[in-house]
Amino acid sequence: MTTSQQKETYLDALLERGYSRRDFMKFVTFITAYMGLEHSMVSQVAKALETKKRIPVIWEHFQECTGCTESFIRSDHPIVADIILDSISLDYTDTLMAAAGHNAESAKQKSMKENYGKYILIVEGAVPTKDGGVYCTIAGRTAVDILKESAAGAAAIITFGSCSAYGGVQAAYPNPTGSVPVDAIIKDKPIIKVPGCPPISEVMTGVVIHYAVFGTIPELDSIGRPKQFYGKRVHDSCYRRPYFDAGLFAESYDSEEAKKGYCLYKLGCRGPVTYNACGFMEWNNGVSFPIKSGYPCIGCSENNFWDNGPFQERLVNISGFGIEATADKIGKVVLGVAAGGAALHAIATNVLKRKEIKESIESGMENEKHLNS
Amino acid sequence: MSSLVFKRVYVWELAVRFFHWITVGSMIVLIITGFIIADPPALNMHVEASNAYLFGYIRVIHFTAAYLVMAVALFRLYWAFAGNQFAHWSYFIPYSKKAIKNILHVIKSDILLLKDRNENLEDVSIGHNRLAAFSYFIMGLLFIFQAMTGLALLSQTSGWWFPKMFAWIVPLMGGEIHVRYWHHFLTWIFMTFIVIHVYLVLYHDYVEARGEVSSMISGFKFVRAERIKKDKETQKD
């Protein structure tokens, strides 16, 4: 990546790569719709991408599985991948860059220096903090160290995937490496969380384009996710919702009801407690999403979703009672103890209070004998 | 053997009885619909989805009953200031020496079923005993928690500002799945309360025979004549 590239606009870069202006306008229309903007905003988005200089991107990979990158490169519009991977001038990403070793590291250093205060930092993966952060090191440096250095000059941080947003699987109980999400370490930068395991490709692109076009971070919800993509529950945009309202539920995976496409609520579907765009954007060029494929949502865009298991049951387990116990198990014990206690108490009453009871019955019988009529 | 003389005392005003029975009805509806929502039975199989709205109706009934019980709870809160001494808010919080003494007596005499050697007539409560009153205070707090978690779960899809006021609870508790969990778990606590409460009402009626059960229908309880001031004795019972 050369510095001259960063003086180009997005349109310049695309024309240079052999796309036509028509391709560009198709992309603009598509991404405007995905960002949840009105159709009348298309011209504004086009203008911004025509005139604005491209924003450099540094993409760091820590404790992750590269699933987010995999999702990202399967975007359903060819320009989506190109505009980020090449045209937005992705200056550093372990997975996709051609350079390696010292060349790659020095390219990153150079880019960070030249674009100090201007670049977007994308983080994929959680950051281990235990034992001095030794559980994730790149080029001999710990993830904590690298993150702090990269974040220092970033204009904004976008966290791709649930790991960098909320800790993900490595932060799940018992979290052996002391993994934390990015916002546990970096406190002084705007952070846009794009969780999911992985997030939807068009959502990832949409967030980056939003920042590129408007220069501001999008409106976020209470746990840091852009509302335009995470504003709705999967349940409320689910095409199986009519079955839920009708009370038609699949009881098991191989049942007649499952084949008919009934609601997966009883199989532990997390759709009613999960905020994501799966229901209307879907995956892999809009082919499908888990529920459409017959498997309940596992709630992957929610905080600490790995600890909210088991995935195929409606009620989560809570640890800390020594045994894994659901609300129903604890509740039945509490209720049972109370009922048993009441029964024992009733017996004990008749024994220990026999004198009082006997006396009042006797006096009542006495009165009965002296009734007027 | 001399027979004891009892006088009728108006303990539970109409407002209190009204609150009690609306709450009973709502709680039964809420518990039944709540468990159906948590684990829906396969009642409605093999109809077309477009012809049915069963689960939708069950949820509507749950929400309606919830709003009803919240409304009467609010009314009861008002009555805690407007009502008689047995309905007054101060009766439910054991801050006085007298209240603590009564609680100790109730634990000794009615929970552990021991003979209280220093027993006197004052120990027999006219309204709630102070331990029961305190348990209703605790239940009131749990009810507030239950209502808040329920409203938080409703906040996202409701168009009304009132449930939306409780949306902040969701991130505080770590996501809707946890809010749902505690809302579900508290249902068991309420059911446990119902069992204990009904049992103890029956216990008091059985042992003391002062109209404990019927008092929540008529409003009257029977109190030993010695407890009523002498100059009032000429009144009609």
Coordinates of C-alpha atoms in Angstrom, one line a residue:
Chain A
M1 CA 0.0 0.0 0.0
T2 CA 1.4 3.4 -0.9
T3 CA 0.5 6.7 0.4
S4 CA -0.7 7.9 -3.0
Q5 CA -3.6 5.4 -2.8
Q6 CA -4.9 7.0 0.3
K7 CA -5.4 10.3 -1.6
E8 CA -7.8 8.5 -3.9
T9 CA -11.5 8.6 -3.5
Y10 CA -13.5 5.3 -3.3
L11 CA -14.8 5.9 -6.8
D12 CA -11.3 6.5 -8.2
A13 CA -10.1 3.3 -6.7
L14 CA -12.9 1.2 -8.1
L15 CA -12.6 2.7 -11.6
E16 CA -8.9 1.9 -11.4
R17 CA -9.7 -1.7 -10.7
G18 CA -11.9 -2.0 -13.8
Y19 CA -15.4 -1.4 -12.3
S20 CA -17.8 0.8 -14.3
R21 CA -19.6 3.7 -12.8
R22 CA -22.8 1.6 -13.2
D23 CA -21.3 -1.1 -11.0
F24 CA -20.4 1.7 -8.5
M25 CA -24.0 3.0 -8.5
K26 CA -25.4 -0.5 -8.1
F27 CA -23.2 -0.9 -5.0
V28 CA -24.2 2.4 -3.6
T29 CA -27.9 1.6 -4.0
F30 CA -27.4 -1.7 -2.4
I31 CA -25.3 -0.5 0.6
T32 CA -27.7 2.4 1.2
A33 CA -30.6 0.0 1.5
Y34 CA -28.5 -2.3 3.8
M35 CA -27.6 0.7 6.1
G36 CA -31.3 1.2 6.6
L37 CA -31.3 4.6 4.8
E38 CA -34.0 6.0 2.6
H39 CA -33.7 5.7 -1.1
S40 CA -33.3 9.4 -1.4
M41 CA -30.0 9.1 0.4
V42 CA -28.5 7.1 -2.5
S43 CA -27.2 10.3 -4.1
Q44 CA -25.6 11.5 -0.9
V45 CA -23.9 8.2 -0.3
A46 CA -22.7 8.2 -3.9
K47 CA -21.4 11.7 -3.6
A48 CA -19.6 10.9 -0.4
L49 CA -17.8 7.9 -1.9
E50 CA -17.0 10.0 -5.0
T51 CA -15.4 12.8 -3.2
K52 CA -14.2 11.6 0.2
K53 CA -10.6 10.3 0.6
R54 CA -10.4 6.7 1.5
I55 CA -10.0 5.8 5.1
P56 CA -7.1 3.6 6.0
V57 CA -8.0 0.5 7.9
I58 CA -5.8 -1.6 10.3
W59 CA -7.4 -5.0 11.0
E60 CA -5.9 -6.7 14.1
H61 CA -6.5 -10.4 14.8
F62 CA -6.2 -11.7 18.3
Q63 CA -7.9 -14.7 20.0
E64 CA -10.2 -15.6 17.1
C65 CA -11.0 -18.3 14.6
T66 CA -10.9 -16.1 11.5
G67 CA -14.6 -16.9 11.0
C68 CA -15.4 -13.2 10.8
T69 CA -12.9 -12.7 8.0
E70 CA -14.4 -15.8 6.3
S71 CA -17.9 -14.3 6.6
F72 CA -16.6 -11.0 5.4
I73 CA -15.1 -12.2 2.1
R74 CA -18.4 -14.0 1.3
S75 CA -20.2 -10.7 0.8
D76 CA -22.9 -11.0 -1.8
H77 CA -21.7 -8.0 -3.9
P78 CA -18.2 -8.1 -5.4
I79 CA -17.5 -4.5 -4.6
V80 CA -18.2 -5.0 -0.9
A81 CA -15.1 -7.1 -0.5
D82 CA -13.0 -5.0 -2.8
I83 CA -14.0 -1.7 -1.3
I84 CA -12.8 -2.8 2.1
L85 CA -10.0 -5.3 1.3
D86 CA -8.4 -3.2 -1.5
S87 CA -10.1 0.1 -1.9
I88 CA -10.5 1.2 1.6
S89 CA -6.8 0.5 1.8
L90 CA -6.6 -2.2 4.3
D91 CA -3.1 -1.5 5.4
Y92 CA -2.7 -4.5 7.7
T93 CA -4.5 -7.7 8.3
D94 CA -2.7 -10.9 9.3
T95 CA -5.0 -13.1 7.3
L96 CA -5.3 -11.4 3.9
M97 CA -2.3 -9.3 3.3
A98 CA 0.4 -10.5 0.9
A99 CA 3.3 -9.3 3.0
A100 CA 4.7 -11.3 5.9
G101 CA 7.1 -11.0 8.8
H102 CA 9.1 -7.8 9.3
N103 CA 7.8 -6.3 6.1
A104 CA 4.2 -6.6 7.2
E105 CA 5.0 -5.2 10.7
S106 CA 6.9 -2.3 9.3
A107 CA 4.2 -1.5 6.8
K108 CA 1.7 -1.4 9.7
Q109 CA 4.0 0.9 11.7
K110 CA 4.4 3.2 8.7
S111 CA 0.7 3.4 8.0
M112 CA -0.2 4.0 11.6
K113 CA 2.4 6.8 11.7
E114 CA 1.3 8.5 8.5
N115 CA -2.4 8.2 9.3
Y116 CA -2.2 8.9 13.0
G117 CA -5.6 9.9 14.4
K118 CA -7.4 9.1 11.1
Y119 CA -7.5 5.4 10.6
I120 CA -10.1 2.9 11.6
L121 CA -9.0 0.0 13.7
I122 CA -10.9 -3.2 13.2
V123 CA -10.4 -5.8 15.9
E124 CA -11.2 -9.5 15.5
G125 CA -10.8 -11.7 18.5
A126 CA -10.6 -11.3 22.3
V127 CA -7.6 -10.2 24.2
P128 CA -6.1 -12.5 26.9
T129 CA -4.9 -10.7 30.0
K130 CA -3.8 -13.5 32.4
D131 CA -0.1 -14.1 33.1
G132 CA 0.9 -10.9 31.3
G133 CA -1.1 -11.7 28.2
V134 CA 1.2 -14.5 27.0
Y135 CA -1.7 -16.6 25.6
C136 CA -1.8 -14.6 22.4
T137 CA 1.4 -13.1 21.0
I138 CA 2.1 -11.9 17.5
A139 CA 5.7 -11.2 16.4
G140 CA 6.8 -11.7 20.0
R141 CA 4.4 -9.1 21.4
T142 CA 1.3 -9.7 23.4
A143 CA -2.2 -8.9 22.1
V144 CA -2.7 -6.3 24.9
D145 CA 0.4 -4.5 23.8
I146 CA -0.4 -4.5 20.1
L147 CA -4.0 -3.4 20.8
K148 CA -2.9 -0.5 22.9
E149 CA -0.5 0.6 20.3
S150 CA -2.9 0.3 17.4
A151 CA -5.7 2.0 19.3
A152 CA -3.7 5.0 20.3
G153 CA -3.8 6.5 16.8
A154 CA -7.2 5.2 15.7
A155 CA -10.1 7.6 15.0
A156 CA -12.6 4.8 15.9
I157 CA -12.5 1.1 16.7
I158 CA -14.9 -1.4 15.1
T159 CA -15.0 -4.8 16.7
F160 CA -15.9 -7.6 14.3
G161 CA -17.4 -10.6 16.0
S162 CA -18.5 -11.5 19.5
C163 CA -15.0 -12.2 20.7
S164 CA -13.7 -8.6 20.4
A165 CA -17.2 -7.2 21.3
Y166 CA -18.0 -9.3 24.4
G167 CA -15.1 -11.8 24.9
G168 CA -16.6 -14.7 22.9
V169 CA -15.8 -18.4 23.5
Q170 CA -12.5 -17.8 25.1
A171 CA -14.0 -15.6 27.7
A172 CA -16.7 -18.2 28.5
Y173 CA -16.6 -19.8 31.9
P174 CA -14.1 -20.5 33.3
N175 CA -12.1 -18.2 31.0
P176 CA -8.7 -19.8 31.5
T177 CA -6.7 -17.1 29.7
G178 CA -8.5 -14.1 31.3
S179 CA -9.8 -13.0 28.0
V180 CA -11.6 -9.6 27.8
P181 CA -13.3 -7.7 25.0
V182 CA -11.7 -4.6 23.5
D183 CA -13.7 -2.1 25.5
A184 CA -12.3 -3.6 28.7
I185 CA -8.8 -2.3 27.7
I186 CA -9.5 0.7 25.4
K187 CA -11.6 3.3 27.2
D188 CA -10.9 6.5 25.4
K189 CA -12.0 5.7 21.8
P190 CA -15.4 5.4 20.2
I191 CA -16.1 1.7 19.8
I192 CA -18.7 0.2 17.4
K193 CA -19.5 -3.4 18.3
V194 CA -20.4 -5.6 15.4
P195 CA -21.1 -8.9 17.3
G196 CA -22.1 -12.2 15.9
C197 CA -20.4 -15.5 15.5
P198 CA -19.6 -14.4 12.8
P199 CA -21.4 -11.2 12.0
I200 CA -23.2 -10.9 8.6
S201 CA -20.9 -9.8 5.9
E202 CA -23.2 -6.9 4.7
V203 CA -23.5 -5.7 8.3
M204 CA -19.7 -5.5 8.6
T205 CA -19.5 -3.6 5.4
G206 CA -22.4 -1.4 6.2
V207 CA -20.8 -0.2 9.4
V208 CA -17.5 0.6 7.8
I209 CA -19.3 2.4 4.9
H210 CA -21.4 4.3 7.4
Y211 CA -18.3 5.6 9.0
A212 CA -16.7 6.4 5.7
V213 CA -19.7 8.3 4.4
F214 CA -20.8 10.2 7.4
G215 CA -17.6 10.4 9.4
T216 CA -19.5 9.6 12.6
I217 CA -20.3 6.5 14.5
P218 CA -23.8 5.2 13.9
E219 CA -26.4 5.3 16.7
L220 CA -25.6 2.5 19.1
D221 CA -27.9 0.4 21.4
S222 CA -27.4 -0.1 25.1
I223 CA -24.6 -2.7 24.6
G224 CA -22.7 -0.8 21.9
R225 CA -24.2 -2.3 18.7
P226 CA -25.4 -0.2 15.7
K227 CA -29.1 0.1 16.0
Q228 CA -29.7 0.0 12.2
F229 CA -28.5 -3.7 12.2
Y230 CA -29.1 -4.8 15.8
G231 CA -32.3 -2.9 16.5
K232 CA -34.7 -5.8 15.9
R233 CA -35.0 -9.2 17.6
V234 CA -34.5 -12.1 15.3
H235 CA -37.9 -13.3 16.6
D236 CA -39.7 -10.2 15.3
S237 CA -38.3 -10.5 11.8
C238 CA -38.5 -14.3 11.7
Y239 CA -40.5 -15.9 8.8
R240 CA -41.6 -18.6 11.3
R241 CA -43.2 -16.0 13.6
P242 CA -46.8 -16.9 12.4
Y243 CA -46.3 -20.4 13.8
F244 CA -45.2 -18.9 17.1
D245 CA -48.3 -16.8 17.3
A246 CA -50.5 -19.7 16.3
G247 CA -49.0 -21.9 19.0
L248 CA -47.5 -24.3 16.5
F249 CA -44.1 -25.6 17.7
A250 CA -41.7 -28.3 16.6
E251 CA -41.1 -30.7 19.5
S252 CA -38.0 -32.4 18.1
Y253 CA -35.8 -32.1 15.0
D254 CA -37.1 -35.1 13.2
S255 CA -40.7 -34.6 13.8
E256 CA -43.5 -34.0 11.4
E257 CA -43.9 -30.5 12.9
A258 CA -40.2 -29.7 12.2
K259 CA -40.6 -30.8 8.6
K260 CA -43.6 -28.5 8.3
G261 CA -41.4 -25.6 9.4
Y262 CA -43.1 -24.9 12.7
C263 CA -41.6 -22.5 15.2
L264 CA -38.4 -23.7 16.9
Y265 CA -39.2 -22.0 20.3
K266 CA -39.4 -25.2 22.2
L267 CA -36.1 -26.4 20.8
G268 CA -34.4 -23.5 22.7
C269 CA -34.5 -20.9 19.9
R270 CA -32.8 -17.7 21.2
G271 CA -34.7 -15.6 18.5
P272 CA -36.9 -14.0 21.2
V273 CA -33.9 -12.7 23.1
T274 CA -31.5 -12.0 20.3
Y275 CA -30.9 -8.8 18.4
N276 CA -29.5 -9.2 14.9
A277 CA -30.3 -8.7 11.2
C278 CA -30.4 -12.4 10.3
G279 CA -34.1 -12.5 9.7
F280 CA -34.1 -9.9 7.0
M281 CA -30.6 -9.9 5.6
E282 CA -29.8 -13.6 5.8
W283 CA -26.5 -15.1 4.9
N284 CA -24.4 -16.1 1.9
N285 CA -26.1 -13.9 -0.6
G286 CA -29.4 -14.0 1.2
V287 CA -29.6 -17.8 0.8
S288 CA -30.6 -18.7 4.4
F289 CA -30.0 -18.3 8.1
P290 CA -30.0 -20.8 10.9
I291 CA -33.7 -20.8 11.6
K292 CA -34.5 -21.1 7.9
S293 CA -32.2 -24.1 7.8
G294 CA -34.2 -25.7 10.6
Y295 CA -31.9 -25.0 13.5
P296 CA -32.8 -22.7 16.4
C297 CA -30.9 -19.4 16.9
I298 CA -28.1 -19.7 19.5
G299 CA -28.1 -15.9 20.2
C300 CA -24.6 -15.4 19.0
S301 CA -24.8 -11.6 18.9
E302 CA -25.7 -11.3 22.6
N303 CA -23.4 -10.7 25.5
N304 CA -21.6 -13.8 26.7
F305 CA -23.9 -16.1 24.7
W306 CA -21.6 -19.1 25.2
D307 CA -22.5 -19.1 28.9
N308 CA -26.2 -18.9 28.3
G309 CA -26.5 -22.6 27.5
P310 CA -27.6 -25.2 26.9
F311 CA -28.5 -23.9 23.4
Q312 CA -31.3 -26.3 22.9
E313 CA -33.2 -25.5 26.0
R314 CA -35.3 -22.4 26.8
L315 CA -34.0 -21.9 30.3
V316 CA -30.3 -21.2 30.9
N317 CA -28.3 -23.1 33.5
I318 CA -26.9 -21.1 36.3
S319 CA -23.6 -22.1 37.8
G320 CA -22.7 -21.4 41.4
F321 CA -25.0 -23.9 43.0
G322 CA -22.4 -26.6 42.7
I323 CA -24.6 -28.4 40.2
E324 CA -26.0 -27.0 37.1
A325 CA -29.5 -26.1 37.8
T326 CA -32.3 -24.5 35.9
A327 CA -34.9 -22.2 37.4
D328 CA -37.5 -25.0 37.2
K329 CA -35.3 -27.5 39.2
I330 CA -34.6 -25.0 41.9
G331 CA -38.2 -23.8 41.9
K332 CA -39.6 -27.3 42.3
V333 CA -37.2 -27.9 45.2
V334 CA -38.2 -24.7 46.9
L335 CA -41.9 -25.3 46.4
G336 CA -41.6 -28.9 47.5
V337 CA -39.8 -28.0 50.7
A338 CA -42.5 -25.4 51.4
A339 CA -45.4 -27.9 50.8
G340 CA -43.6 -30.6 52.8
G341 CA -42.9 -28.2 55.6
A342 CA -46.6 -27.2 55.6
A343 CA -47.7 -30.8 55.8
L344 CA -45.3 -31.5 58.7
H345 CA -46.3 -28.4 60.4
A346 CA -50.0 -29.4 60.2
I347 CA -49.2 -32.7 61.8
A348 CA -47.0 -31.1 64.5
T349 CA -49.8 -28.6 65.2
N350 CA -52.2 -31.4 66.0
V351 CA -49.7 -32.9 68.4
L352 CA -48.2 -29.9 70.1
K353 CA -51.4 -27.7 70.2
R354 CA -53.7 -30.7 71.1
K355 CA -54.5 -29.2 74.5
E356 CA -55.7 -25.8 73.1
I357 CA -57.6 -27.4 70.3
K358 CA -59.2 -29.9 72.6
E359 CA -60.2 -27.1 75.1
S360 CA -61.8 -24.9 72.5
I361 CA -63.7 -27.9 71.0
E362 CA -65.0 -28.9 74.4
S363 CA -66.2 -25.4 75.2
G364 CA -67.8 -25.2 71.8
M365 CA -69.6 -28.6 72.5
E366 CA -70.7 -27.3 75.8
N367 CA -72.3 -24.3 74.2
E368 CA -73.9 -26.5 71.7
K369 CA -75.7 -28.4 74.5
H370 CA -77.2 -25.1 75.8
L371 CA -78.6 -23.8 72.6
N372 CA -82.0 -22.2 73.0
S373 CA -83.8 -24.2 70.4
Chain B
M1 CA -65.7 -24.6 81.6
S2 CA -66.3 -21.0 80.8
S3 CA -66.9 -20.0 77.2
L4 CA -64.8 -17.2 75.7
V5 CA -66.7 -14.1 74.5
F6 CA -65.7 -12.7 71.1
K7 CA -66.6 -9.4 69.4
R8 CA -66.7 -8.8 65.7
V9 CA -64.1 -6.3 64.5
Y10 CA -64.1 -4.8 61.0
V11 CA -60.5 -5.5 60.0
W12 CA -60.3 -5.8 56.2
E13 CA -62.0 -2.9 54.4
L14 CA -63.7 -3.4 51.1
A15 CA -60.6 -1.9 49.3
V16 CA -58.3 -4.4 50.9
R17 CA -60.6 -7.4 50.1
F18 CA -61.0 -6.1 46.5
F19 CA -57.2 -5.8 46.1
H20 CA -56.7 -9.3 47.6
W21 CA -59.1 -11.2 45.4
I22 CA -58.1 -9.3 42.2
T23 CA -54.5 -10.2 43.0
V24 CA -55.4 -13.8 43.6
G25 CA -57.3 -14.1 40.3
S26 CA -54.5 -12.3 38.3
M27 CA -51.8 -14.4 39.9
I28 CA -53.5 -17.6 39.0
V29 CA -53.9 -16.4 35.4
L30 CA -50.3 -15.1 35.3
I31 CA -48.9 -18.4 36.7
I32 CA -50.8 -20.6 34.3
T33 CA -50.2 -18.4 31.2
G34 CA -46.6 -17.9 32.3
F35 CA -45.9 -21.6 32.4
I36 CA -47.6 -22.0 29.0
I37 CA -45.4 -19.3 27.6
A38 CA -42.3 -20.8 29.1
D39 CA -43.1 -24.3 27.8
P40 CA -46.0 -24.3 25.5
P41 CA -48.0 -27.6 25.4
A42 CA -48.6 -29.2 22.0
L43 CA -52.3 -28.1 22.0
N44 CA -52.7 -26.7 18.6
M45 CA -51.0 -29.1 16.2
H46 CA -52.2 -29.7 12.6
V47 CA -54.1 -26.5 12.1
E48 CA -53.0 -23.9 9.6
A49 CA -51.0 -21.0 11.1
S50 CA -53.2 -18.5 9.3
N51 CA -56.3 -19.8 11.1
A52 CA -54.8 -19.7 14.6
Y53 CA -53.6 -17.1 17.1
L54 CA -53.6 -19.3 20.2
F55 CA -50.2 -18.4 21.5
G56 CA -50.8 -14.8 20.7
Y57 CA -53.9 -14.8 22.8
I58 CA -52.2 -16.5 25.7
R59 CA -49.6 -13.8 25.7
V60 CA -52.2 -11.1 25.5
I61 CA -54.0 -12.6 28.5
H62 CA -50.7 -12.7 30.4
F63 CA -50.0 -9.1 29.7
T64 CA -53.5 -8.0 30.5
A65 CA -53.5 -9.8 33.8
A66 CA -50.1 -8.3 34.5
Y67 CA -51.3 -4.7 33.9
L68 CA -54.4 -5.5 36.1
V69 CA -52.3 -6.7 39.0
M70 CA -50.0 -3.7 38.7
A71 CA -53.0 -1.4 38.7
V72 CA -54.5 -2.9 41.9
A73 CA -51.0 -2.9 43.5
L74 CA -50.8 0.8 42.8
F75 CA -54.2 1.2 44.3
R76 CA -53.1 -0.8 47.4
L77 CA -50.1 1.5 47.7
Y78 CA -52.5 4.4 47.9
W79 CA -54.6 2.5 50.4
A80 CA -51.5 2.0 52.6
F81 CA -51.9 5.7 53.4
A82 CA -55.7 6.0 53.2
G83 CA -56.8 2.8 54.8
N84 CA -57.3 1.7 58.4
Q85 CA -54.6 0.7 60.9
F86 CA -54.4 -2.8 59.6
A87 CA -53.9 -1.6 56.0
H88 CA -51.4 1.2 56.9
W89 CA -47.9 1.0 55.4
S90 CA -46.3 1.2 58.8
Y91 CA -47.9 -2.1 59.9
F92 CA -45.9 -4.0 57.3
I93 CA -42.4 -2.9 58.3
P94 CA -41.2 -4.2 61.8
Y95 CA -39.3 -1.2 63.0
S96 CA -40.8 -0.9 66.5
K97 CA -40.0 -2.8 69.6
K98 CA -43.6 -4.0 69.7
A99 CA -43.5 -5.4 66.2
I100 CA -40.2 -7.3 66.9
K101 CA -41.7 -8.7 70.1
N102 CA -44.8 -9.9 68.1
I103 CA -42.6 -11.5 65.5
L104 CA -40.6 -13.4 68.1
H105 CA -43.9 -14.6 69.7
V106 CA -45.2 -15.7 66.3
I107 CA -42.0 -17.6 65.6
K108 CA -42.2 -19.3 69.0
S109 CA -45.9 -20.0 69.2
D110 CA -47.0 -20.5 65.6
I111 CA -43.9 -21.6 63.6
L112 CA -42.1 -23.7 66.3
L113 CA -45.4 -24.5 68.0
L114 CA -43.9 -24.0 71.4
K115 CA -45.8 -22.8 74.5
D116 CA -45.0 -19.1 75.1
R117 CA -44.8 -18.8 78.9
N118 CA -45.2 -15.1 78.9
E119 CA -48.2 -15.2 76.6
N120 CA -50.7 -12.4 76.9
L121 CA -53.8 -11.4 75.1
E122 CA -52.0 -8.7 73.1
D123 CA -49.9 -11.3 71.3
V124 CA -52.9 -12.5 69.4
S125 CA -53.0 -10.2 66.4
I126 CA -56.2 -8.5 65.3
G127 CA -55.1 -7.8 61.7
H128 CA -52.0 -9.6 60.3
N129 CA -49.5 -10.8 62.7
R130 CA -46.4 -8.8 62.3
L131 CA -44.4 -11.6 60.8
A132 CA -47.1 -12.2 58.1
A133 CA -47.2 -8.5 57.5
F134 CA -43.5 -8.4 57.0
S135 CA -43.7 -11.3 54.6
Y136 CA -46.2 -9.3 52.5
F137 CA -43.8 -6.4 52.5
I138 CA -41.1 -8.7 51.1
M139 CA -43.6 -10.1 48.6
G140 CA -44.4 -6.6 47.6
L141 CA -40.7 -5.9 46.8
L142 CA -40.5 -9.2 44.9
F143 CA -43.7 -8.2 43.0
I144 CA -42.0 -4.9 42.0
F145 CA -39.0 -6.9 40.7
Q146 CA -41.3 -9.3 38.9
A147 CA -43.3 -6.4 37.3
M148 CA -40.1 -4.6 36.3
T149 CA -38.5 -7.6 34.7
G150 CA -41.8 -8.4 32.9
L151 CA -42.0 -4.8 31.6
A152 CA -38.4 -4.9 30.6
L153 CA -39.1 -8.0 28.5
L154 CA -42.1 -6.3 26.9
S155 CA -40.3 -2.9 26.4
Q156 CA -38.7 -3.8 23.1
T157 CA -41.9 -4.7 21.2
S158 CA -44.3 -2.4 23.1
G159 CA -45.3 0.9 21.5
W160 CA -46.2 2.4 24.9
W161 CA -43.8 4.6 26.8
F162 CA -44.6 2.9 30.2
P163 CA -42.9 -0.5 29.5
K164 CA -40.2 1.3 27.6
M165 CA -39.2 3.1 30.8
F166 CA -37.9 -0.3 32.0
A167 CA -35.7 -1.1 29.0
W168 CA -32.5 -0.3 31.0
I169 CA -33.0 -3.4 33.0
V170 CA -32.1 -5.7 30.1
P171 CA -28.4 -4.6 29.7
L172 CA -28.1 -4.3 33.5
M173 CA -29.0 -8.0 33.9
G174 CA -26.8 -9.2 31.0
G175 CA -29.4 -9.6 28.3
E176 CA -33.0 -10.6 27.9
I177 CA -32.2 -14.3 28.5
H178 CA -31.2 -13.5 32.0
V179 CA -34.2 -11.2 32.6
R180 CA -36.4 -14.0 31.4
Y181 CA -34.6 -16.4 33.7
W182 CA -35.3 -14.4 36.9
H183 CA -38.8 -13.6 35.8
H184 CA -39.4 -17.3 35.5
F185 CA -37.6 -18.2 38.7
L186 CA -39.6 -15.7 40.8
T187 CA -42.8 -17.4 39.6
W188 CA -41.7 -20.3 41.7
I189 CA -41.2 -18.1 44.7
F190 CA -44.7 -16.7 44.3
M191 CA -46.1 -20.2 44.1
T192 CA -44.2 -21.1 47.2
F193 CA -45.6 -18.0 48.9
I194 CA -49.1 -19.0 47.9
V195 CA -48.7 -22.5 49.5
I196 CA -47.3 -21.1 52.7
H197 CA -49.8 -18.3 52.9
V198 CA -52.9 -20.5 52.3
Y199 CA -51.6 -23.1 54.7
L200 CA -51.0 -20.6 57.5
V201 CA -54.5 -19.0 57.0
L202 CA -55.9 -22.5 57.4
Y203 CA -53.7 -23.1 60.4
H204 CA -54.8 -20.0 62.2
D205 CA -58.5 -20.7 61.5
Y206 CA -58.1 -24.2 62.7
V207 CA -56.2 -23.4 65.9
E208 CA -57.8 -20.0 66.8
A209 CA -61.2 -20.3 65.2
R210 CA -61.6 -16.5 64.8
G211 CA -62.9 -16.5 61.2
E212 CA -59.4 -16.1 59.6
V213 CA -60.6 -17.5 56.2
S214 CA -64.0 -15.8 56.0
S215 CA -62.4 -12.5 57.1
M216 CA -61.1 -11.9 53.6
I217 CA -64.7 -12.2 52.4
S218 CA -66.7 -10.4 55.1
G219 CA -64.0 -8.2 56.4
F220 CA -64.7 -9.2 60.0
K221 CA -62.6 -11.0 62.5
F222 CA -63.5 -12.2 66.0
V223 CA -61.6 -10.6 68.8
R224 CA -61.7 -11.5 72.5
A225 CA -64.1 -9.2 74.3
E226 CA -61.4 -8.3 76.8
R227 CA -59.5 -6.5 74.0
I228 CA -62.4 -4.0 73.5
K229 CA -62.5 -1.0 75.8
K230 CA -65.1 -1.3 78.5
D231 CA -67.2 1.7 77.5
K232 CA -67.6 0.3 74.0
E233 CA -69.0 -2.9 75.4
T234 CA -72.5 -1.6 75.3
Q235 CA -72.4 -1.4 71.5
K236 CA -74.1 -3.9 69.4
D237 CA -71.6 -6.6 68.3

